[in-house]
PDB file of C-alpha atoms in Angstrom:
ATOM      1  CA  UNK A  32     -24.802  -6.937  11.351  1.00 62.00           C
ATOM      2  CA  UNK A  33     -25.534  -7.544   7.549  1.00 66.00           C
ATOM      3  CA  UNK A  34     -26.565  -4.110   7.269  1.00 71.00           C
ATOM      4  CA  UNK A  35     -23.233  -2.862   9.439  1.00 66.00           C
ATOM      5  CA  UNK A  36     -20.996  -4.826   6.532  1.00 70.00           C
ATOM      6  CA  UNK A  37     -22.658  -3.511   3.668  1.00 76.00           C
ATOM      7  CA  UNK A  38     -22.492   0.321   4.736  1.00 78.00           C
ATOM      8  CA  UNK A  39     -18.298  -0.311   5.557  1.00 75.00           C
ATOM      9  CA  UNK A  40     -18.067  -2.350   1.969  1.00 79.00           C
ATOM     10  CA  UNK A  41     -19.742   0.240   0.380  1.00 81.00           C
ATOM     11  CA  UNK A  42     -18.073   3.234   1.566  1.00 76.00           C
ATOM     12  CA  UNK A  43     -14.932   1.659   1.318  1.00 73.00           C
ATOM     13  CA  UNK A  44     -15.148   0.853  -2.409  1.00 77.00           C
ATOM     14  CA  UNK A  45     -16.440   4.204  -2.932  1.00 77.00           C
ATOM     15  CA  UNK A  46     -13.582   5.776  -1.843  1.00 72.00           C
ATOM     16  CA  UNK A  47     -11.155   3.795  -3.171  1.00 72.00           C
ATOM     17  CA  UNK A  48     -12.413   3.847  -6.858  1.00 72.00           C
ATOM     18  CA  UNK A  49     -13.117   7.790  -6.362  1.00 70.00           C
ATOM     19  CA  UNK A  50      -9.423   8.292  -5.411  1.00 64.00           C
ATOM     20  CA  UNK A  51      -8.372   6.150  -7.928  1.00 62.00           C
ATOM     21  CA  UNK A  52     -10.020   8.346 -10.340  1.00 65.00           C
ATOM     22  CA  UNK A  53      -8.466  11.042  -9.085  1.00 62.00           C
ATOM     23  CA  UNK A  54      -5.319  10.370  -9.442  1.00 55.00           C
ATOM     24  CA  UNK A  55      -5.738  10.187 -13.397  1.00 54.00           C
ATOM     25  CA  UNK A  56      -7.582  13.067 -13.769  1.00 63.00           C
ATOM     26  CA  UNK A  57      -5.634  15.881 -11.387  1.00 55.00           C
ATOM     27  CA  UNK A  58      -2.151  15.252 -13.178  1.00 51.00           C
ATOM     28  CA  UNK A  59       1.111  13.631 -12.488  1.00 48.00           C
ATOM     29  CA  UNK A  60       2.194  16.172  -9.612  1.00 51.00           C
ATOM     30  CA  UNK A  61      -0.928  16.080  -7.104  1.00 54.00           C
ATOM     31  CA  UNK A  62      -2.039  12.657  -8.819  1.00 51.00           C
ATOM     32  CA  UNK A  63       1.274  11.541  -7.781  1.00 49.00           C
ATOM     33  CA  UNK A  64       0.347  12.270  -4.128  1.00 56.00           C
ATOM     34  CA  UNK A  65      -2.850  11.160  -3.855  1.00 63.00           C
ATOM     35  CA  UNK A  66      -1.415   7.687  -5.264  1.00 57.00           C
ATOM     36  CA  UNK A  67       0.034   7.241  -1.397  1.00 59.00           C
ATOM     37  CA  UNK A  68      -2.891   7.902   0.250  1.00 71.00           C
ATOM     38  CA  UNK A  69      -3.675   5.187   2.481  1.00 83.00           C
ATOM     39  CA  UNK A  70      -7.039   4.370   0.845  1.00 80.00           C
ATOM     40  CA  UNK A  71      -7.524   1.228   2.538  1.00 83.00           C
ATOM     41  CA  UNK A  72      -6.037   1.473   5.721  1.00 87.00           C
ATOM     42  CA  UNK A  73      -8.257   4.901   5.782  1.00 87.00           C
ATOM     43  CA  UNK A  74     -11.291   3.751   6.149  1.00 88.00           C
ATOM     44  CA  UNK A  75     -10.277   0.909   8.011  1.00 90.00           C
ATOM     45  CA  UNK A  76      -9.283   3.412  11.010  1.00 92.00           C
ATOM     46  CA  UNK A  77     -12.192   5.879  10.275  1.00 91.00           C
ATOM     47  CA  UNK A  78     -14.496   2.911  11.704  1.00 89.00           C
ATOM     48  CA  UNK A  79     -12.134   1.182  13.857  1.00 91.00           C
ATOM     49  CA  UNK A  80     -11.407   5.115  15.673  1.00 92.00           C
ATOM     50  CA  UNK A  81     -15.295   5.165  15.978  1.00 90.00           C
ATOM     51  CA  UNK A  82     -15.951   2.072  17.470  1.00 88.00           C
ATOM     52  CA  UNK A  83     -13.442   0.841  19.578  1.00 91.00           C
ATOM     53  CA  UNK A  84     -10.954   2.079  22.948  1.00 93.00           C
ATOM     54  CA  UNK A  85      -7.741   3.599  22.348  1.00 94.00           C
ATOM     55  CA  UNK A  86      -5.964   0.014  23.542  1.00 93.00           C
ATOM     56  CA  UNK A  87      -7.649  -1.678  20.808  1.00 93.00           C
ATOM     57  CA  UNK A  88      -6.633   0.524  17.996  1.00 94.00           C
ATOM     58  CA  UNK A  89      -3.174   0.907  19.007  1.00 94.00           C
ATOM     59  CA  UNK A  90      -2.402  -2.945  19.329  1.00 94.00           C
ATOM     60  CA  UNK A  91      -4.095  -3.023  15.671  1.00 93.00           C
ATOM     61  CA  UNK A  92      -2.278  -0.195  14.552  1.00 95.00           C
ATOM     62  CA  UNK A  93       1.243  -1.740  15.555  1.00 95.00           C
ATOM     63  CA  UNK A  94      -0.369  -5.305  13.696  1.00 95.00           C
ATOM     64  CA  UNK A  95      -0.805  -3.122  10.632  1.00 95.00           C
ATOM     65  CA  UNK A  96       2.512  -2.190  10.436  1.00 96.00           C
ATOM     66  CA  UNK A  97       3.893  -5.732  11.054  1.00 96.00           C
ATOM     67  CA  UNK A  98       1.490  -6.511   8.136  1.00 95.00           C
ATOM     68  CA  UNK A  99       3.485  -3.824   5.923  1.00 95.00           C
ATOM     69  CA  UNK A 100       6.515  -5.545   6.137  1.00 95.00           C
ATOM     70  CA  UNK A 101       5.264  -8.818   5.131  1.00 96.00           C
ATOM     71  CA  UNK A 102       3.776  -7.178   1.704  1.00 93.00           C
ATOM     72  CA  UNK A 103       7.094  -5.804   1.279  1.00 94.00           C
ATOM     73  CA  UNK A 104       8.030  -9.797   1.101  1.00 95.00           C
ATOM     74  CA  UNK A 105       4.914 -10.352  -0.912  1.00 95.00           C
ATOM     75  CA  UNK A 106       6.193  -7.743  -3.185  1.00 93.00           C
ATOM     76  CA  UNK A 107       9.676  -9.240  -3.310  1.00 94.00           C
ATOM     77  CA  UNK A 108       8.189 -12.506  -3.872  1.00 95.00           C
ATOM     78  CA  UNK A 109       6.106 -11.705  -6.362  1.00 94.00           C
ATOM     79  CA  UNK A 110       8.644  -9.898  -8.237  1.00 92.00           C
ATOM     80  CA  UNK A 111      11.020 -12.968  -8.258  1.00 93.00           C
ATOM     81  CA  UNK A 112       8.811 -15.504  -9.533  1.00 94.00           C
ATOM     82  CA  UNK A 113       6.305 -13.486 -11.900  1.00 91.00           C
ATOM     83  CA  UNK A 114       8.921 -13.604 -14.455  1.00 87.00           C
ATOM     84  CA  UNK A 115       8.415 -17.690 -14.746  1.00 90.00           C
ATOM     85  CA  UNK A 116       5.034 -17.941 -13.470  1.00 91.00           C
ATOM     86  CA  UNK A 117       1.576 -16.833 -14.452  1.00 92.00           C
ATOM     87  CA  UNK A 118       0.224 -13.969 -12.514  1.00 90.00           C
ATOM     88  CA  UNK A 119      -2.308 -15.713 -10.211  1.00 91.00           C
ATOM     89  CA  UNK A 120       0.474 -18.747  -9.179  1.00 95.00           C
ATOM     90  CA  UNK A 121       2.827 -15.658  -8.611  1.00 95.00           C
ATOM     91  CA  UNK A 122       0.021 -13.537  -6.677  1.00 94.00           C
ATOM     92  CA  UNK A 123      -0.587 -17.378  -4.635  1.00 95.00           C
ATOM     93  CA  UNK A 124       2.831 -17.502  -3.935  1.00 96.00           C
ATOM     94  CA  UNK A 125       3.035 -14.094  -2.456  1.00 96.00           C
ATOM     95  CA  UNK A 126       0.498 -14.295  -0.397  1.00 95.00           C
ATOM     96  CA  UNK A 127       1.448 -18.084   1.081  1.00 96.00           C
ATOM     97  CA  UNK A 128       4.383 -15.793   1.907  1.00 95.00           C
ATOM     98  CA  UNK A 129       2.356 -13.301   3.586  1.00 96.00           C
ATOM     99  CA  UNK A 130       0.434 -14.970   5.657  1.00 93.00           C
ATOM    100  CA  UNK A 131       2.949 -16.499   7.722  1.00 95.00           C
ATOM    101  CA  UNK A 132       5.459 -13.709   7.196  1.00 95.00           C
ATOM    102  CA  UNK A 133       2.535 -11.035   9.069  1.00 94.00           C
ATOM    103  CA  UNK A 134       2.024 -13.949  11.721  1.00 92.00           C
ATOM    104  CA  UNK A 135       5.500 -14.558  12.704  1.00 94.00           C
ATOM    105  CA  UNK A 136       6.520 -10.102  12.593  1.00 94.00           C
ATOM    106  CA  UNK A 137       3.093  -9.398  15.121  1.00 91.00           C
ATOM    107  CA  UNK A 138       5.397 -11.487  17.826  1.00 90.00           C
ATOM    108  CA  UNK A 139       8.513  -9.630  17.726  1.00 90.00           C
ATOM    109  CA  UNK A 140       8.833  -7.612  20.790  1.00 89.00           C
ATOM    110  CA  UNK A 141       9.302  -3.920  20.368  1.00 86.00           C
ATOM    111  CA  UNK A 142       6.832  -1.173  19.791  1.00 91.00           C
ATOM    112  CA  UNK A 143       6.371   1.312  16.928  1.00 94.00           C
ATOM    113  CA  UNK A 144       9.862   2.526  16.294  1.00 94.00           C
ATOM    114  CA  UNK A 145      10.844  -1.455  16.143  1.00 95.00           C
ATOM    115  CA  UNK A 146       8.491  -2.040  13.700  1.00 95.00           C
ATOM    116  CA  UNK A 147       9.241   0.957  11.422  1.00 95.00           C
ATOM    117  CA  UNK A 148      12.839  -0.095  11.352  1.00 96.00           C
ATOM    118  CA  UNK A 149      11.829  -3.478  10.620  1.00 95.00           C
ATOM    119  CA  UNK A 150      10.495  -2.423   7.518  1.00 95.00           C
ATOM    120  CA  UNK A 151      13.579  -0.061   6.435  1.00 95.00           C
ATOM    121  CA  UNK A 152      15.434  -3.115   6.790  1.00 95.00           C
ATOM    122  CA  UNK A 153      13.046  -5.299   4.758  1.00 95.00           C
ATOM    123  CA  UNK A 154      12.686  -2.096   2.577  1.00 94.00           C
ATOM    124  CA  UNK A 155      16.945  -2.637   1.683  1.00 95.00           C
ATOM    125  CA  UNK A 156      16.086  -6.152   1.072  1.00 94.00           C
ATOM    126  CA  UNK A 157      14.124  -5.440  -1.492  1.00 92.00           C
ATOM    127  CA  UNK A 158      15.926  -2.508  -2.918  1.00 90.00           C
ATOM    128  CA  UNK A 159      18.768  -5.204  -3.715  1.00 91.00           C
ATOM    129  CA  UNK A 160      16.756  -7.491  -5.115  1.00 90.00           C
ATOM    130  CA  UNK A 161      15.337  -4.823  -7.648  1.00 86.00           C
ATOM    131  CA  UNK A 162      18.926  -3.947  -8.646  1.00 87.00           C
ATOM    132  CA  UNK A 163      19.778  -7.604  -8.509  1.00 88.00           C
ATOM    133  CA  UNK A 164      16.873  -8.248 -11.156  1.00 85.00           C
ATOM    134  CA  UNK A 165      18.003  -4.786 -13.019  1.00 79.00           C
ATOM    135  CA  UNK A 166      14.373  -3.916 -13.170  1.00 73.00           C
ATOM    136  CA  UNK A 167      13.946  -0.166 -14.626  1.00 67.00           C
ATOM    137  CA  UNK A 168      10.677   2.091 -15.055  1.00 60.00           C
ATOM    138  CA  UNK A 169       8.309   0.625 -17.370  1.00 56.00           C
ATOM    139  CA  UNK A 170       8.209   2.963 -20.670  1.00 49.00           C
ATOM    140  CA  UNK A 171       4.054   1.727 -20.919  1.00 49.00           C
ATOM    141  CA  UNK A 172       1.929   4.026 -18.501  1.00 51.00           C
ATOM    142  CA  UNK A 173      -0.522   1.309 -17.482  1.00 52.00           C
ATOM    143  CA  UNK A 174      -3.990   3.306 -16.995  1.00 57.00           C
ATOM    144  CA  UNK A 175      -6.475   1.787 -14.644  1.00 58.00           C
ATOM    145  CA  UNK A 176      -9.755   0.138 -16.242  1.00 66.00           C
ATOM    146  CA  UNK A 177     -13.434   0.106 -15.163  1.00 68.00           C
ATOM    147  CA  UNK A 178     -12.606  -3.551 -14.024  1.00 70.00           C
ATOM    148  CA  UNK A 179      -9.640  -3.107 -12.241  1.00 69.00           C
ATOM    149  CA  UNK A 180     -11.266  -0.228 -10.604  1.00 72.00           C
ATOM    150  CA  UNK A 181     -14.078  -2.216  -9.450  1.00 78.00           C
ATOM    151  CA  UNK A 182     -12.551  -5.614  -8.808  1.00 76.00           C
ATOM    152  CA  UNK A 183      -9.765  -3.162  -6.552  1.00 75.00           C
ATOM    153  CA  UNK A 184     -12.715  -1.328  -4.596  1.00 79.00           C
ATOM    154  CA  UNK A 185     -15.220  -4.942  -3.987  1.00 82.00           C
ATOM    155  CA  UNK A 186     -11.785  -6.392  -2.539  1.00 81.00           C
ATOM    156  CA  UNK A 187     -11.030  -3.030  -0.729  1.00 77.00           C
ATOM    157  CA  UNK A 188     -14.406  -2.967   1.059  1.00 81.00           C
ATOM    158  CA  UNK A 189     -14.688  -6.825   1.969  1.00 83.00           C
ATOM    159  CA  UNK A 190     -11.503  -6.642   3.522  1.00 81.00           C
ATOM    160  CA  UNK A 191     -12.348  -3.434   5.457  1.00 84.00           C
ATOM    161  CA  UNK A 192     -15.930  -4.463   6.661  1.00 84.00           C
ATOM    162  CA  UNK A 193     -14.836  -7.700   7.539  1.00 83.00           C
ATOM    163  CA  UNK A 194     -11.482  -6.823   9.535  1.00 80.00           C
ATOM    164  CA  UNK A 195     -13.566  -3.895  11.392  1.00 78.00           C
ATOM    165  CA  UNK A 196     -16.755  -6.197  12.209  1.00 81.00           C
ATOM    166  CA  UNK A 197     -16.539  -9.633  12.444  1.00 75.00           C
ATOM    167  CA  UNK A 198     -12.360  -9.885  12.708  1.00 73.00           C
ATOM    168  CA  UNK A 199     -12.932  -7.672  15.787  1.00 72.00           C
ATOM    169  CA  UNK A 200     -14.243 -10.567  17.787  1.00 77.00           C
ATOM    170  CA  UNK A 201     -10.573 -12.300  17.351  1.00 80.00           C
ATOM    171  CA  UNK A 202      -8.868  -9.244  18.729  1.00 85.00           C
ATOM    172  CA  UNK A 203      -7.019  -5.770  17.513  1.00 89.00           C
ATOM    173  CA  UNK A 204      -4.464  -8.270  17.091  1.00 88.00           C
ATOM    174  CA  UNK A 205      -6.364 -10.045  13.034  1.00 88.00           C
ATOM    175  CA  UNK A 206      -8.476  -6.662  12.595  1.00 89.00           C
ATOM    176  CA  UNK A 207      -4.923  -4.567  12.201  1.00 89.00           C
ATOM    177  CA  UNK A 208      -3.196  -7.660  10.148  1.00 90.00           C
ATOM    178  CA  UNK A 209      -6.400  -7.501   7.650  1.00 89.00           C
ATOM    179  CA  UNK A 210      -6.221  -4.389   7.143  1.00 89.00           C
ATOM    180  CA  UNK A 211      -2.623  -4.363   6.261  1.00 88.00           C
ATOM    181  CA  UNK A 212      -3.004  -6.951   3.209  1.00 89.00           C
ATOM    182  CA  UNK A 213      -1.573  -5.737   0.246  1.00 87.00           C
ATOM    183  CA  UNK A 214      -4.873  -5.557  -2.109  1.00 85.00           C
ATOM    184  CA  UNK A 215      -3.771  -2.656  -4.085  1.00 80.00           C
ATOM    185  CA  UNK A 216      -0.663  -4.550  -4.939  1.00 83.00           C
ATOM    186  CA  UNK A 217      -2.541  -7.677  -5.627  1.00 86.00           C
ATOM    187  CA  UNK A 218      -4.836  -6.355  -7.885  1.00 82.00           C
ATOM    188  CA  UNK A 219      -2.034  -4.122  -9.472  1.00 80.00           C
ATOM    189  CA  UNK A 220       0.611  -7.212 -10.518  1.00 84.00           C
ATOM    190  CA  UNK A 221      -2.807  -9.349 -11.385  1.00 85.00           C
ATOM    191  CA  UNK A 222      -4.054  -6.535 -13.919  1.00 81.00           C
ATOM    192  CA  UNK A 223      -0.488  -5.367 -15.277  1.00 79.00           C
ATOM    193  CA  UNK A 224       0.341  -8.924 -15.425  1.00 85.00           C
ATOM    194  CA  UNK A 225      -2.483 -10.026 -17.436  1.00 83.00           C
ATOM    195  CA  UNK A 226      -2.532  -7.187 -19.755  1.00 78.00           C
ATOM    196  CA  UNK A 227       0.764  -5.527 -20.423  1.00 78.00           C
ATOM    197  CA  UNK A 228       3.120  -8.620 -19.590  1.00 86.00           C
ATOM    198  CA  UNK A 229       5.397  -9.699 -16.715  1.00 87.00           C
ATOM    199  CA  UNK A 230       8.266  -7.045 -16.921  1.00 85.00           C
ATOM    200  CA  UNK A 231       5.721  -4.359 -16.461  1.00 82.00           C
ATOM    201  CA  UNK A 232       3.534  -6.085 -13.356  1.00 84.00           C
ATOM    202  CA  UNK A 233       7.291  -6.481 -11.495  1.00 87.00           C
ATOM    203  CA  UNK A 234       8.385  -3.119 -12.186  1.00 83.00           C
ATOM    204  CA  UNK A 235       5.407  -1.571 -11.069  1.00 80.00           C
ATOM    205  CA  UNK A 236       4.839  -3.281  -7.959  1.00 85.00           C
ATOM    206  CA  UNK A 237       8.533  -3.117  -7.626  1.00 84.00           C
ATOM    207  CA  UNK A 238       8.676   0.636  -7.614  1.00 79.00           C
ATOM    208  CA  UNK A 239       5.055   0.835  -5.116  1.00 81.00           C
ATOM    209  CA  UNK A 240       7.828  -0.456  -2.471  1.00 84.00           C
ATOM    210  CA  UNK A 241       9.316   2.795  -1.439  1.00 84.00           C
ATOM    211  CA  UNK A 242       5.951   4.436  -2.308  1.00 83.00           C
ATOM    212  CA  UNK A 243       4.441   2.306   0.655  1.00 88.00           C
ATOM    213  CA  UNK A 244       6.412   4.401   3.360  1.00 91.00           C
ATOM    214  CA  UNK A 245       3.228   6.859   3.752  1.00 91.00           C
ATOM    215  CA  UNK A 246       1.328   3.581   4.931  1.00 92.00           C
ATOM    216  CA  UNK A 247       3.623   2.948   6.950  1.00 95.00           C
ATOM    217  CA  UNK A 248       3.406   6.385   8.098  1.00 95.00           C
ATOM    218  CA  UNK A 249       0.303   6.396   8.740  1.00 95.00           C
ATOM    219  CA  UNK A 250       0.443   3.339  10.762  1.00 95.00           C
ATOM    220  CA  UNK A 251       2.693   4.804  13.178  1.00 96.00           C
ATOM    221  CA  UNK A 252       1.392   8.308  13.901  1.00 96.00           C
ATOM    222  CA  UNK A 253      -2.157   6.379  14.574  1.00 96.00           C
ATOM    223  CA  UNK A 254      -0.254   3.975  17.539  1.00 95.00           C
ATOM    224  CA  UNK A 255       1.645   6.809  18.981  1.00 96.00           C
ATOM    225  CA  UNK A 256      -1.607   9.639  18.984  1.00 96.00           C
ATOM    226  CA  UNK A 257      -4.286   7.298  19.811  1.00 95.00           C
ATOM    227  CA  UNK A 258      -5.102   7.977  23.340  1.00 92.00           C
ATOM    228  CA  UNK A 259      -3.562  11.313  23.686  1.00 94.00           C
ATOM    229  CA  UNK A 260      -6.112  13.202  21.249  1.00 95.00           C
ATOM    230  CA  UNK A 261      -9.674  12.966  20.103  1.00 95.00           C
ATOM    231  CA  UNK A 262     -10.513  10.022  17.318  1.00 94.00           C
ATOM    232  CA  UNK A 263     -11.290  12.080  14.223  1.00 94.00           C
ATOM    233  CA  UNK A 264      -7.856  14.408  15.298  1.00 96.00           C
ATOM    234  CA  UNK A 265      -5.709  11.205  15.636  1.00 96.00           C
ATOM    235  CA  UNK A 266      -7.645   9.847  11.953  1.00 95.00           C
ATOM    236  CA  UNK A 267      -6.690  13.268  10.428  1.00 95.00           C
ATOM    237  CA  UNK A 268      -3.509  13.867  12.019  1.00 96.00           C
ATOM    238  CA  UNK A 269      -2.507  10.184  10.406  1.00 96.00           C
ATOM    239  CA  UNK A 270      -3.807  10.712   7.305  1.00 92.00           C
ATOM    240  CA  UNK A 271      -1.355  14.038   6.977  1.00 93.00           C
ATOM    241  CA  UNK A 272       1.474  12.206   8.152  1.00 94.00           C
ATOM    242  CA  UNK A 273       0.920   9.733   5.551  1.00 92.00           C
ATOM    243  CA  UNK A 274       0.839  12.205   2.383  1.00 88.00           C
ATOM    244  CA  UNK A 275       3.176  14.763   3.598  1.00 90.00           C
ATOM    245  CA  UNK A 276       5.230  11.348   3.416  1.00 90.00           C
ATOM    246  CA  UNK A 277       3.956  10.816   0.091  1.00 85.00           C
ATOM    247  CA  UNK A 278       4.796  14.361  -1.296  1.00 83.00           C
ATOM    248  CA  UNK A 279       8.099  14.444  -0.316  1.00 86.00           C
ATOM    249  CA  UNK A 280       8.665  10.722  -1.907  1.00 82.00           C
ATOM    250  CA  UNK A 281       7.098  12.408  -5.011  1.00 78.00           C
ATOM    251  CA  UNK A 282       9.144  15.578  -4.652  1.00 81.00           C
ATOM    252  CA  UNK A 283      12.761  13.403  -4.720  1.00 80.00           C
ATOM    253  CA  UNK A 284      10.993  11.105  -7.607  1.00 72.00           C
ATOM    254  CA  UNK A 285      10.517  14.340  -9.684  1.00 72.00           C
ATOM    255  CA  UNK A 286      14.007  15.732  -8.591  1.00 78.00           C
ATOM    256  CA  UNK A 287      15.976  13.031 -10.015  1.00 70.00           C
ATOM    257  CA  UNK A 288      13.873  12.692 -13.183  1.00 62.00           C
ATOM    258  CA  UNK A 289      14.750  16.192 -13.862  1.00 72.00           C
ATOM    259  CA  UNK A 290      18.560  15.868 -12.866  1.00 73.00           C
ATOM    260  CA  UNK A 291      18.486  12.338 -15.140  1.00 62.00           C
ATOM    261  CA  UNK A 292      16.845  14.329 -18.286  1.00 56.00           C
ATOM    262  CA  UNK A 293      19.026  17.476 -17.779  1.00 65.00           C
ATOM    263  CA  UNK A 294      22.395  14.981 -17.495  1.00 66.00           C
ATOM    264  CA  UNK A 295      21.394  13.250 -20.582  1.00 63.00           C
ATOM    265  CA  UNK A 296      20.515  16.436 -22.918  1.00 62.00           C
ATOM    266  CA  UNK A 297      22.795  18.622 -21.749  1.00 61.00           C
ATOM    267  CA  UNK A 298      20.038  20.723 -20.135  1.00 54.00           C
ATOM    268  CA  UNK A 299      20.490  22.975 -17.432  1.00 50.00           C
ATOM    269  CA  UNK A 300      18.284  21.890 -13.928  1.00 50.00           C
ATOM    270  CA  UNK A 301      17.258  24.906 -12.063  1.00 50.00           C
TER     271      UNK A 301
END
């Protein structure tokens, strides 16, 4: 068993830190797309896909995405009282939010399309509180660290090996929820909080919000294909719903950052 847990922590952490990499070294475009990559709820369904029936992973698949609207609350929350608090009381906050918030979405009735349109609701929400707080693009571009790198994979890889091993014996029901914490964001408004202020740790996880639609993605092409195609097909059938998702968000991102700098300088978007 102890030998089961390290091998997921440790694979898990290596991937997340090596994608994380990535994304600063291959350039705003395809770093920009990599960035959505669901590098936690990856690996997460790599093992859970080996290990378990088809039943199992699509209740935890549908608890994942029940899980991705509460972070959108523990996003929202976060953003609202970071700007008073320090960054951990914030963080605590969010996730006393969370918890319940994941709890109380796994019981609403519906399947995957209920869910998904549970979180474009929850995904207005927060939209309106964003304009509501007037909170624009930080001007700092906040690089990652060796710490925040590490401290982001360690949490990655606990959470993984412990929702895919021992959370199992609870049910698909905790192993899907665990997966679905928000530890990128977490670490993200901890980090930018600590180092480059408040106004830069909202915005950021502020703007991740609309960004989190290729986990969401992802989520829902694994409940509806699980079952009706092989494991590793329905793992890499996911994972290119989930950055075609996060291409296109990228693609409209760059469109309107063009149109924005061509309507202020007078120069001509083609």
């Amino acid at each position: 068993m102890l030998i089961v847990l390290l091998t997921k922590l440790i694979a898990t952490a290596v991937v997340v830190i090596g994608v994380s990499l990535a994304v600063g070294r291959l350039g705003p475009r395809l770093g920009g797309i990599i960035a959505g990559t669901p590098i936690i709820l990856g690996p997460g369904y790599f093992f859970m896909l080996q290990e378990h029936p088809p039943a199992f992973i699509q209740t935890a698949a549908l608890s994942t995405l029940h899980a991705l609207v509460a972070t959108l609350l523990f996003s929202i929350s976060f953003v609202v009282t970071a700007g008073r608090l320090s960054a951990l009381r914030s963080l605590g906050i969010a996730t006393l939010c969370w918890v319940p918030a994941a709890l109380l979405f796994s019981r609403v009735p519906g399947g995957v399309g209920v869910a998904v349109l549970m979180y474009l609701a929850m995904l207005l929400v927060a939209e309106g509180v964003r304009r509501v707080l007037r909170l624009r693009q930080p001007v700092i571009v906040a690089r990652s660290g060796w710490f925040d790198l590490v401290l982001r994979g360690l949490l990655a890889g606990v959470l993984v090996s412990v929702a895919t091993t021992l959370a199992v014996k609870s049910g698909p029901l905790l192993s899907g929820m665990l997966v679905g914490f928000p530890v990128g964001l977490f670490t993200i408004g901890w980090t930018l909080h600590e180092r480059y202020g408040p106004d830069v740790a909202r915005a950021t996880v502020s703007m991740a919000q609309k960004g989190m639609l290729s986990l969401v993605a992802f989520g829902a092409a694994t409940a509806t294909l699980v079952g009706h195609l092989p494991p590793m097909a329905v793992f890499l059938l996911s994972l290119l719903a989930s950055m075609s998702v996060s291409a296109t968000l990228f693609m409209i991102s760059q469109r309107r950052f063009r149109r924005a700098y061509a309507s202020r300088y007078g120069v001509v978007d083609r």
